[in-house]
PDB file of C-alpha atoms in Angstrom:
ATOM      1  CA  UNK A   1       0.000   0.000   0.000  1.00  0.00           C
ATOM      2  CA  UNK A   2       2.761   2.177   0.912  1.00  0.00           C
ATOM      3  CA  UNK A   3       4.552   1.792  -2.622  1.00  0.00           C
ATOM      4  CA  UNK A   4       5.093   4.430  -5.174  1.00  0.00           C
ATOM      5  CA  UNK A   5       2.140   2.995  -7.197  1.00  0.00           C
ATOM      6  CA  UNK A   6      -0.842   5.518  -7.316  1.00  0.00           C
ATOM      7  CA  UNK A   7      -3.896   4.294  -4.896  1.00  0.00           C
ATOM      8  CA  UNK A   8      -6.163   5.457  -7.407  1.00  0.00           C
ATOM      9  CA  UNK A   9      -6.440   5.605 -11.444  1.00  0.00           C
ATOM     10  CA  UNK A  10      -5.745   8.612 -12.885  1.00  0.00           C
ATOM     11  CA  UNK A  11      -9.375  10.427 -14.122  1.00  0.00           C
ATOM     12  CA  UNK A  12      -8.725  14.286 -15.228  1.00  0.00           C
ATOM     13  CA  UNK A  13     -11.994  16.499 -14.295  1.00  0.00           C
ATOM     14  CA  UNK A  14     -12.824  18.586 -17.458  1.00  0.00           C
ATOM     15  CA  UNK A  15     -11.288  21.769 -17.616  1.00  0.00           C
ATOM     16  CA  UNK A  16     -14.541  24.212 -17.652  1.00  0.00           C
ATOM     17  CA  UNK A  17     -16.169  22.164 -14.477  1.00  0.00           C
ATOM     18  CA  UNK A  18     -12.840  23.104 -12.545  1.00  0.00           C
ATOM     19  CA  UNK A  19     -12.680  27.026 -12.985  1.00  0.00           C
ATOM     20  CA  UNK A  20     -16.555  26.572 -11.515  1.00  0.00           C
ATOM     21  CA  UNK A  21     -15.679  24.563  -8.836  1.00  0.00           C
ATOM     22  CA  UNK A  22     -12.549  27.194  -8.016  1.00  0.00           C
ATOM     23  CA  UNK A  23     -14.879  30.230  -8.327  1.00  0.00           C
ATOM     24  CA  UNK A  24     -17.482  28.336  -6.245  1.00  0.00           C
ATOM     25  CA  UNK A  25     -14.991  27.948  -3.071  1.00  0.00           C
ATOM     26  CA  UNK A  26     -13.872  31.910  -3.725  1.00  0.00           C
ATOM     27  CA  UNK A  27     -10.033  31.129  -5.027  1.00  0.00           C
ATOM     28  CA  UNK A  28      -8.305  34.110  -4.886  1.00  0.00           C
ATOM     29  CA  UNK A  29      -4.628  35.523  -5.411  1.00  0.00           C
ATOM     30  CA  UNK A  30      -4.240  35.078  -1.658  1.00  0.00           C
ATOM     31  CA  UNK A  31      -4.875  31.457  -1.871  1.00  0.00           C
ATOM     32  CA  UNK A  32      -2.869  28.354  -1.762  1.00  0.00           C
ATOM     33  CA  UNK A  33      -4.228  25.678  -3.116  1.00  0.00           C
ATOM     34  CA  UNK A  34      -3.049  22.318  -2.840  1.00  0.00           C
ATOM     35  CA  UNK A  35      -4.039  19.616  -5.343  1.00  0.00           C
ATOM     36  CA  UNK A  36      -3.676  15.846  -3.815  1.00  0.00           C
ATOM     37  CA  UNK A  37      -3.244  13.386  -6.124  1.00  0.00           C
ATOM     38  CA  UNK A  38      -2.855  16.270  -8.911  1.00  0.00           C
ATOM     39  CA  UNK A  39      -2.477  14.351 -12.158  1.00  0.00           C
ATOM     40  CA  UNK A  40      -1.317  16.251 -15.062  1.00  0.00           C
ATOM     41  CA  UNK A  41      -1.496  19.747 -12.971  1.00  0.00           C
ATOM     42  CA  UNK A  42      -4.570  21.117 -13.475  1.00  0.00           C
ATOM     43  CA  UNK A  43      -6.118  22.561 -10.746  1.00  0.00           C
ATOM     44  CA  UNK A  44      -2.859  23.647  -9.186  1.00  0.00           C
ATOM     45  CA  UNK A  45      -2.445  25.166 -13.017  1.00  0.00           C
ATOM     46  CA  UNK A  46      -6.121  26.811 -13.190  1.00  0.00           C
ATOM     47  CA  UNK A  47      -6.113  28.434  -9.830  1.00  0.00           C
ATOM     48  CA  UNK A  48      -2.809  30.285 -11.063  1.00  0.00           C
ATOM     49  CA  UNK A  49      -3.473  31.086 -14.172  1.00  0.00           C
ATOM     50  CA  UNK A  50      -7.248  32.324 -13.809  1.00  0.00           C
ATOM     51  CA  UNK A  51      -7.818  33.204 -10.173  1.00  0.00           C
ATOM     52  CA  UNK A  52      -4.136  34.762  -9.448  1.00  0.00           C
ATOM     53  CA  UNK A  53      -3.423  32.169  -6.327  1.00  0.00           C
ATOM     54  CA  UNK A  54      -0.519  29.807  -5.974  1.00  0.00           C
ATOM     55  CA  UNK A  55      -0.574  26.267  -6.584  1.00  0.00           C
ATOM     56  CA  UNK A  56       1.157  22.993  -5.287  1.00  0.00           C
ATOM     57  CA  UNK A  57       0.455  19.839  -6.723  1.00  0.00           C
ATOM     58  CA  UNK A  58       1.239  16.565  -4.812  1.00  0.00           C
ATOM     59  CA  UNK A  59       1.602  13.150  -6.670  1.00  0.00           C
ATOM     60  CA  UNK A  60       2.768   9.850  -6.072  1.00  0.00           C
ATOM     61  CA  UNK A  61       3.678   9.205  -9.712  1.00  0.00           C
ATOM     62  CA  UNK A  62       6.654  10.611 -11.540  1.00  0.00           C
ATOM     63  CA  UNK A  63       5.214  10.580 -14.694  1.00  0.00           C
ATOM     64  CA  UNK A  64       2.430  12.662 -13.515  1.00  0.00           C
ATOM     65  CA  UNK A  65       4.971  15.395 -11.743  1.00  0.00           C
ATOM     66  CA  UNK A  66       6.605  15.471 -15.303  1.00  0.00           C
ATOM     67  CA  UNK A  67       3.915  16.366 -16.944  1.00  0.00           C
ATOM     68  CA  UNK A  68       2.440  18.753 -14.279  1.00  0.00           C
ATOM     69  CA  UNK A  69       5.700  20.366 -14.807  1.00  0.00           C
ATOM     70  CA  UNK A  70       6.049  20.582 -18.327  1.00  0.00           C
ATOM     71  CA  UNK A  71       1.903  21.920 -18.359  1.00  0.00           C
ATOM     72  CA  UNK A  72       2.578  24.801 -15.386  1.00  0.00           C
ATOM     73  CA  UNK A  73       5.170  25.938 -18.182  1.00  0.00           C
ATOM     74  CA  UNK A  74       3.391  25.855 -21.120  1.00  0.00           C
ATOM     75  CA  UNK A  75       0.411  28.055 -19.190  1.00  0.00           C
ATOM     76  CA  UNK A  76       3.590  29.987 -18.056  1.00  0.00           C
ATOM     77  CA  UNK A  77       2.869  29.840 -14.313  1.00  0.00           C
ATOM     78  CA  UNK A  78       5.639  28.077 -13.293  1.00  0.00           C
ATOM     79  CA  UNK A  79       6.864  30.633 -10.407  1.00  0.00           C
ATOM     80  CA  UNK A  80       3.231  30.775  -8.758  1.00  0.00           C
ATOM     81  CA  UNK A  81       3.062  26.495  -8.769  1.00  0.00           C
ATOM     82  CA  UNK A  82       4.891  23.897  -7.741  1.00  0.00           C
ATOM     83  CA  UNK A  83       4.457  19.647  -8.241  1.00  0.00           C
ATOM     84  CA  UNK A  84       5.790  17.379  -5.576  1.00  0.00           C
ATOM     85  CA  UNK A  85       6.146  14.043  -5.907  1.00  0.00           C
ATOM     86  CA  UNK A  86       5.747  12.248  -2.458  1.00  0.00           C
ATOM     87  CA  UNK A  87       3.137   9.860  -0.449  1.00  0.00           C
ATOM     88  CA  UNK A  88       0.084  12.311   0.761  1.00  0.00           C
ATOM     89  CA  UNK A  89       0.177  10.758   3.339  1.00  0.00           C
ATOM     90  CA  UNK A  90       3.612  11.718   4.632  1.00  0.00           C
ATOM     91  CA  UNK A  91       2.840  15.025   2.940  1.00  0.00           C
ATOM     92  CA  UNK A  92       2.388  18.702   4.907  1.00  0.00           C
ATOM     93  CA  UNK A  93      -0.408  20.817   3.662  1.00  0.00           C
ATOM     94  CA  UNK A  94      -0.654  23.258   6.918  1.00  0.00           C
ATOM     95  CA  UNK A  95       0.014  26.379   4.426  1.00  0.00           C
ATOM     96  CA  UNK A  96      -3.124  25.521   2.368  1.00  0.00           C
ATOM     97  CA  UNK A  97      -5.932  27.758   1.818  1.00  0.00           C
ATOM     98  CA  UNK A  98      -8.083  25.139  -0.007  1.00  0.00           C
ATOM     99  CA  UNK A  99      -7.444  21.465  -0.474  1.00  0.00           C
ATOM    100  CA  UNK A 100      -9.029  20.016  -3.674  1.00  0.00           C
ATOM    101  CA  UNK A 101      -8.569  16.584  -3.581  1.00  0.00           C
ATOM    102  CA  UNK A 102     -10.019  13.318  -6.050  1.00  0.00           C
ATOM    103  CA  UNK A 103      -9.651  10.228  -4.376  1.00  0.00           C
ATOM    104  CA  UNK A 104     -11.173   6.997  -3.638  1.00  0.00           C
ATOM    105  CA  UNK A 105     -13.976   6.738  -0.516  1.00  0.00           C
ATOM    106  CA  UNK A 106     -11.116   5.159   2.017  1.00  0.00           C
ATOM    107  CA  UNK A 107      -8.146   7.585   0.763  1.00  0.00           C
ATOM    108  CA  UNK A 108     -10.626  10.988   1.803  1.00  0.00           C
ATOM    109  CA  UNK A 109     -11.436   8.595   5.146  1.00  0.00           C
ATOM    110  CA  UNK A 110      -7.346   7.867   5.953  1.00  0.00           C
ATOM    111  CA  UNK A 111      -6.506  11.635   4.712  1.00  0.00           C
ATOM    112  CA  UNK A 112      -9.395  13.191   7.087  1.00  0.00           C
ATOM    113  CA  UNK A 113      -7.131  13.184  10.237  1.00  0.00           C
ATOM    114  CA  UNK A 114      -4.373  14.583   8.757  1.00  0.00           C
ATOM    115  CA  UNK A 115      -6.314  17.165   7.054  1.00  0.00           C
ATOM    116  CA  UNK A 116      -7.784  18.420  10.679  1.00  0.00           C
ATOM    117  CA  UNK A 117      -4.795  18.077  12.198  1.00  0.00           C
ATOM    118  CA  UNK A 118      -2.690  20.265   9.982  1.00  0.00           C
ATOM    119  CA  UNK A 119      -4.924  22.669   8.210  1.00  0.00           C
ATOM    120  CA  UNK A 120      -5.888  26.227   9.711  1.00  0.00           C
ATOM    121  CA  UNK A 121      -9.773  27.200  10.709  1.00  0.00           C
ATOM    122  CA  UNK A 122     -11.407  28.273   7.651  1.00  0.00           C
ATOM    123  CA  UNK A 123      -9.528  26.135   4.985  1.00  0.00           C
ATOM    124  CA  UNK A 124     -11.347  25.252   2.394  1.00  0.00           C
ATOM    125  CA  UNK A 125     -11.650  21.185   1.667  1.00  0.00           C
ATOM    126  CA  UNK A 126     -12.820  20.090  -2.012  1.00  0.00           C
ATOM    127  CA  UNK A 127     -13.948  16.659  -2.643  1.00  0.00           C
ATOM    128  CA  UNK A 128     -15.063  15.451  -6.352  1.00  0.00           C
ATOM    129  CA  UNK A 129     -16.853  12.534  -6.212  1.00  0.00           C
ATOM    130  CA  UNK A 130     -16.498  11.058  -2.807  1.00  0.00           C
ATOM    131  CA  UNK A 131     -17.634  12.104   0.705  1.00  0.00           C
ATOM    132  CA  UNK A 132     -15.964  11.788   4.110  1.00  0.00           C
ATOM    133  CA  UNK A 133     -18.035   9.814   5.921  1.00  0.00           C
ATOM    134  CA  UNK A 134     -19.627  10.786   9.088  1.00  0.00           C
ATOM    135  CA  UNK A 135     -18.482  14.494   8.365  1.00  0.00           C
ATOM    136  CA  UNK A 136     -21.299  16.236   6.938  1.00  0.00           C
ATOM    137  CA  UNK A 137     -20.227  18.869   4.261  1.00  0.00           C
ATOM    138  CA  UNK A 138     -21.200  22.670   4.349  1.00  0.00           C
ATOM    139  CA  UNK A 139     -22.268  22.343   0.914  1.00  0.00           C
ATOM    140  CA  UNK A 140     -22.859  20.323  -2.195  1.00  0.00           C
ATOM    141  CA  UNK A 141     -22.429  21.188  -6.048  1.00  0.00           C
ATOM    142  CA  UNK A 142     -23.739  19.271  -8.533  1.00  0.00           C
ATOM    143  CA  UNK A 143     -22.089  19.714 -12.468  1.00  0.00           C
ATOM    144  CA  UNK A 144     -22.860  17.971 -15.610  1.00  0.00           C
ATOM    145  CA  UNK A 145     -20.986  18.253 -18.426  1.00  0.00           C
ATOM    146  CA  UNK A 146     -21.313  17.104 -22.020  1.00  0.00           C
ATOM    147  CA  UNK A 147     -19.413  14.063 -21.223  1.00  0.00           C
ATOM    148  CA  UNK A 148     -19.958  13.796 -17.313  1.00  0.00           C
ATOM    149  CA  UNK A 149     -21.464  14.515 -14.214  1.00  0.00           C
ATOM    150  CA  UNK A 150     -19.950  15.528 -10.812  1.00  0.00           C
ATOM    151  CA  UNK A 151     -20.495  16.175  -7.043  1.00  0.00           C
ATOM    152  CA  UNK A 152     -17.945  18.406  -5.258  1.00  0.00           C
ATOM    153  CA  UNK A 153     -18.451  18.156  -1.728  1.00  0.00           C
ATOM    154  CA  UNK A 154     -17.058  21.131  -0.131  1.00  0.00           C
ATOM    155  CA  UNK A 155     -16.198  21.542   3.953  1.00  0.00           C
ATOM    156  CA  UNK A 156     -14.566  24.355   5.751  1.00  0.00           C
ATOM    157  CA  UNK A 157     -12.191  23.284   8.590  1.00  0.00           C
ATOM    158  CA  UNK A 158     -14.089  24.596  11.628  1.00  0.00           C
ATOM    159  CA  UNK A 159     -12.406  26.584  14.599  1.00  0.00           C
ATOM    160  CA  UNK A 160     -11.152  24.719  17.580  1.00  0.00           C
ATOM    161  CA  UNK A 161     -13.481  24.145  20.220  1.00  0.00           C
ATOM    162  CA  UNK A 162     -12.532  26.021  23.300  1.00  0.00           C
TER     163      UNK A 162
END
C-alpha cells in the first residue's frame, strides 16, 4: 500500500467544471491551493493562471509530476506552482488555503485526520466525487458536463473548540 504505485487511477476532471468549482470555493490571489493526487497539474495550473493564487500539486507518480511540470510551463505559471512528488500521506499541507482533492472513498477517510490536524480554521476542503463519511459537508455542487457529471463536496475546517 505504501509503494510508489498511485492508490487510485488517474481520471482528469474537465477543464470548464474546474474554474466553476474554483470560483465556487472563492479562489483568490491570496490562496494556496493544494491539489492531492494532482495528475497532469490542473487545478494547481487553473487556480494560477485564472484566479491569481498559488498552486502545489502533490503526486505519487513521476510521470504525472513530469507532466504537471512541463503543463505549469506551457500556461507559463511556473513561479506561482509547484508539483511534488511524495506519499500524501507523509505530505504537509498546513500552508493551504483550499485542499481540492479526487480520491477513492477510504483515501478521503485515511486523509481526514491529517487534514484536521494540519490545516488552519477556515480552509477550504474540495472533494469530487467522494464524501468523508460521518463528516457532513457545508455544501454540495452538482455539475454535468457534455461528457460527465460531478459532485464536489465542499467543507470548511471549523475553529477549535474552546
Amino acid at each position: 500500500m505504501h509503494s510508489n504505485q498511485p492508490d487510485i487511477g488517474y481520471v482528469p476532471t474537465p477543464q470548464d467544471l474546474l474554474e466553476d468549482v474554483l470560483r465556487w470555493v472563492k479562489v483568490g490571489a491570496d490562496d494556496v491551493v493544494y491539489d492531492l493526487g494532482c495528475g497532469d497539474g490542473r487545478v494547481a495550473i487553473a487556480a494560477a493562471e485564472k484566479f491569481g493564487a498559488r498552486g502545489v500539486g502533490i503526486d505519487i507518480d513521476p510521470d504525472r509530476i513530469k507532466e504537471a511540470t512541463e503543463n505549469a510551463k506551457i500556461a507559463a505559471v511556473s513561479d506561482r506552482v509547484i508539483f511534488r512528488q511524495a506519499n500524501l500521506f507523509n505530505s504537509n499541507f498546513q500552508e493551504a488555503t483550499v485542499i481540492f482533492i479526487y480520491l477513492l472513498p477510504q483515501l478521503n477517510l485515511r486523509l481526514k485526520p491529517q487534514l484536521l490536524e494540519q490545516l488552519k480554521p477556515g480552509t477550504r476542503i474540495v472533494s469530487r466525487d467522494f464524501d468523508m463519511g460521518e463528516w457532513t459537508p457545508d455544501a454540495v455542487l452538482h455539475l454535468t458536463h457534455p461528457e460527465e457529471e460531478c459532485t464536489f463536496y465542499f467543507w470548511s475546517i471549523p475553529s477549535p473548540v474552546k
